[in-house]
Each structure stands twice: as C-alpha cells, then as structure tokens.
Amino acid sequence: MKNLFYLFTLLCSMSLFTSCGDDDEALAPVEGKWNLSPIVTDDDSYVSGPLELIWTGNATIDIGFGVPLPVADIAPTIEGFANGYLAPVLTDFILKGGSLTATVNGVNQSANGLVSYKLSGNNQVLLMLNLSGIIEKISGSGASIDPSVVTGILGGLSEDLTAMIANGIPVNYNIGADSNSAVFFIDKSLILKLAPLMPIIANLLPSDDEMLAMVKPILNDFSNLLTKTDELKISLKVIRATVQ
C-alpha cells in the first residue's frame, strides 16, 4: 500500500523514523537503526508482538461481532490484528540527524519534509509532523478522501494541538540496560490531546480492508471512548540492528 508509510507517521506517533550527516557522526543512545521485535506465537496462537496495547476502563467496543465488549477484553484481539497487519509491512526505522527513514514493504522510504524529530532531555523523541503535507501525499497516492471532511477537522483543531504537531509530539522511550532494545510509548495523557486527529486518520484508511474497516468506528468514536477509559498505553518494542 503506497500510503502506508505516511499513515504510519500519523499513528506513531502512534508509535512510529534520510540520513543527514557522516556515517561516523556521534549518535544519541536512542538514535540509529532499530528493527521491530518479532511476533511470538505458541502453537500458531498469537502471544506478543512489537506493538503492545494496554487499555482498561468501562468503554466498550463492537469490532464486528455484533456485541460490544469491554476494552480490556478486546485489547489483546486489537493488538494481535495490529501486529499481524504491521509486521509484514514495516521491518525497521532509522533515527538520525533529526530525520526519519523506514523500510516499508522491503523498500527504504524517507519521511523528509513530512516528519522530523528532536531529542528532549527527558527520554522523549519529539516528532514534528507536516500534517498538511502528509495528507497531500496520501491524497496523491490515490486514496479516497473527502477533502471537505479533512479540511473541516483540521480547521477545528485547537491552537495547542496545532502547535504540538508542528513543534513536537512527545513520544517516550526506555532503552534496555544492554542498549540493544528499546520501547517507544505514548499514554492516555498524550492520546487525549491527539484524539481530535483520529477522525482524520479514519478518513484516510482504505475501506476495502477488513481489519481497517474494524478500526474506523473506533477512531471515529475515540473521544467518547476515552471518557470511559482508565488506562491507555500504546508501545512499540524494538531491537537495535547490528549494522547501522
């Protein structure tokens, strides 16, 4: 899917990153090339994957079974579907010199001009999104988008959210003691601020994919679901590549 990389930049944020500099330049501990952690199965049953979703509270979701289910019960199913969709497509990403590249469907793709990053002093990567550029790029890929809906939502974003998108969405990270593993994550406090973006993402998703069709109603009702949510944490687990 040509637009998946650009959609990925919106979601990674929801989780998750052309080099500009010499190969021997000093990198911060979080920079370099990261591979997504592998999917773990037991007798062909999903156990874990690079994406981890923790969601608790009184919110309920109908993901196509005809019965609303508590988010705590449905979270493992959503996580399994998301990993099954993501893992075959995205294999790695590189953070270097404020720029982001990723391998999508076996092809190295740059987010130059669309996404950049800064490092803060408190274990955060600040992702700066050129939101209008991302949407324009997706529109040019042939995705079916209602421009009036997107324009309306963008126009309704608060000044604080617009500023955060431009100046840096804070994505937390923890690096393992051996420096060869890391977890990037966002939690409810940030997701609350990003909730107005979810209908935009829903409009960007193709309607001919069964799994994504399941996700659209969740994104469109996201603000309401968050009012009934106690904890929401989305993590991306990665392993440092041996060659950078």
C-alpha positions in Angstrom: 0.0 0.0 0.0 1.7 3.2 -1.2 0.3 5.4 1.5 1.0 3.1 4.5 4.3 4.8 5.4 2.7 8.2 5.6 -0.2 6.8 7.6 2.3 5.1 9.9 3.8 8.5 10.7 0.4 9.7 11.8 -0.3 6.7 14.0 3.0 6.6 15.7 3.1 8.6 16.8 1.2 6.4 17.4 4.1 4.7 17.8 6.3 5.0 15.0 11.5 7.1 11.9 17.3 10.2 5.3 20.2 10.5 7.0 21.9 13.9 7.1 25.5 13.6 8.2 28.6 11.4 8.1 28.3 7.8 9.0 30.8 8.3 11.8 28.9 11.1 13.5 28.1 10.7 17.1 24.6 9.4 17.8 22.5 9.8 20.9 21.6 6.4 22.5 18.1 6.4 21.1 19.4 7.1 17.5 20.4 4.6 14.9 18.7 1.7 13.2 16.0 -0.2 15.1 14.3 -3.5 14.0 10.8 -4.2 15.2 10.7 -7.0 17.7 9.4 -10.3 16.3 5.9 -11.7 16.7 5.9 -14.6 19.2 3.4 -17.4 18.8 2.5 -20.6 20.7 1.0 -23.4 18.6 0.2 -20.8 16.0 -1.6 -18.7 18.5 -0.6 -15.1 19.0 1.3 -14.3 22.2 3.0 -11.0 21.7 4.5 -8.7 19.0 6.2 -5.3 18.5 3.0 -3.4 19.2 1.6 -3.7 22.7 -1.8 -2.3 23.7 -2.9 -1.8 27.3 -6.5 -0.5 27.6 -8.7 -0.6 30.7 -11.9 1.0 31.8 -15.7 0.9 31.2 -15.5 1.7 27.5 -17.0 -1.0 25.2 -16.3 -1.6 21.5 -18.1 -3.7 18.9 -15.4 -4.8 16.4 -17.8 -6.7 14.2 -19.1 -9.4 16.4 -22.4 -7.7 17.0 -21.8 -7.4 20.7 -20.0 -4.5 22.5 -17.1 -5.9 24.5 -15.1 -4.2 27.3 -11.9 -2.7 26.1 -9.8 -4.8 28.5 -11.2 -7.9 26.9 -10.9 -6.8 23.3 -7.4 -5.1 23.6 -5.5 -8.4 23.0 -7.5 -9.0 19.9 -6.9 -5.5 18.6 -3.2 -5.9 19.4 -3.0 -9.2 17.6 -4.7 -7.8 14.5 -2.5 -4.7 14.5 0.7 -6.7 14.8 -0.4 -9.1 12.0 -1.0 -6.1 9.8 2.1 -4.1 10.7 4.8 -6.8 11.0 4.8 -7.9 7.3 5.0 -4.3 6.1 7.3 -2.3 8.5 10.6 -4.0 9.4 12.8 -1.2 10.7 13.3 2.5 11.1 16.3 4.8 11.5 16.5 7.9 13.7 19.5 10.1 12.7 20.3 13.7 12.4 16.7 14.8 13.0 15.4 12.7 10.0 13.4 9.5 9.8 13.6 6.7 7.3 11.9 3.3 7.4 11.8 0.1 5.5 8.2 -0.4 4.2 7.4 -3.5 2.1 11.1 -4.0 1.6 11.7 -0.5 0.3 13.6 2.2 2.2 11.4 5.3 2.4 12.2 8.7 3.7 9.9 11.0 5.6 11.9 14.0 4.6 9.8 17.1 4.6 6.9 15.3 6.3 8.3 14.1 9.6 11.3 15.2 11.6 12.3 14.9 15.2 14.2 16.5 18.1 15.5 14.9 21.2 14.5 16.3 24.6 16.4 15.8 27.8 13.8 13.5 29.5 13.8 10.4 27.4 11.4 11.7 24.7 11.6 11.9 21.0 9.7 15.0 19.8 8.0 14.1 16.4 7.2 17.1 14.3 4.6 16.4 11.6 3.9 18.4 8.5 0.3 17.3 8.7 -1.0 19.1 5.6 2.0 17.7 3.6 1.2 14.1 4.8 -2.4 14.4 3.8 -1.5 15.9 0.4 0.9 13.0 -0.1 -1.7 10.4 0.8 -4.2 12.2 -1.5 -1.8 12.0 -4.4 -1.4 8.2 -3.8 -4.9 7.6 -5.0 -6.5 7.2 -1.5 -10.2 8.0 -1.4 -10.5 11.1 0.9 -13.3 13.6 1.3 -11.3 16.9 1.3 -14.1 18.9 2.9 -14.1 16.5 5.9 -10.4 16.7 6.4 -10.3 20.5 5.9 -13.1 20.8 8.5 -11.4 18.7 11.1 -8.0 20.4 10.6 -9.7 23.8 10.9 -11.3 22.7 14.2 -8.1 21.7 15.9 -7.1 23.7 18.9 -4.2 26.1 18.8 -2.4 24.0 21.4 -2.7 20.8 19.3 -1.7 22.5 16.1 1.4 23.9 17.9 2.3 20.5 19.4 2.0 18.8 15.9 4.4 21.5 14.5 6.8 21.7 17.4 6.9 18.1 18.5 4.6 15.3 19.7 6.4 13.8 22.7 7.0 10.0 22.3 8.5 8.5 25.4 11.2 5.8 25.3 13.1 3.5 27.6 16.3 1.8 26.4 17.3 -1.6 27.8 20.3 -2.0 30.1 22.3 -3.6 27.3 21.4 -0.6 25.0 20.2 -3.2 22.4 16.5 -3.0 23.0 14.1 -0.1 23.5 10.4 0.6 23.9 8.7 3.7 22.5 5.4 4.5 24.0 2.6 7.0 24.4 -0.1 7.0 27.1 -3.6 8.4 27.8 -2.4 11.9 28.7 -0.9 12.4 25.2 -3.6 10.4 23.4 -6.3 12.7 24.9 -4.6 15.6 23.2 -4.3 13.7 19.9 -7.9 12.4 19.9 -9.2 15.1 17.5 -6.8 13.6 14.9 -8.4 10.2 15.0 -11.4 11.1 12.6 -8.8 12.4 10.1 -6.9 9.0 10.3 -10.3 7.2 9.9 -11.0 9.1 6.7 -7.5 8.2 5.4 -7.9 4.5 5.9 -9.0 2.5 2.9 -12.5 1.0 3.1 -11.7 -2.3 1.3 -9.6 -3.8 4.1 -11.4 -6.0 6.6 -9.2 -5.2 9.6 -9.1 -1.5 8.9 -12.8 -1.4 8.4 -13.0 -2.7 12.0 -10.7 0.1 13.2 -12.6 3.0 11.6 -15.6 3.1 14.0 -13.1 3.0 17.0 -11.3 6.0 15.6 -14.4 8.0 14.8 -15.7 7.4 18.4 -12.3 7.7 20.0 -13.0 10.9 22.1 -16.1 9.3 23.6 -14.2 6.1 24.4 -11.5 8.0 26.2 -14.0 9.4 28.6 -14.7 5.8 29.8 -11.0 4.8 29.8 -8.9 4.4 32.9 -5.5 3.5 31.3 -4.4 3.5 27.6 -0.8 2.8 26.6 0.5 2.0 23.1 4.1 0.7 23.0 6.4 -0.3 20.1 9.2 -2.7 21.1 12.3 -2.7 19.0 15.8 -4.3 18.9 18.9 -2.4 17.7 20.1 -3.5 14.3 23.7 -4.9 14.4 24.7 -2.8 11.4 23.8 0.9 11.2 
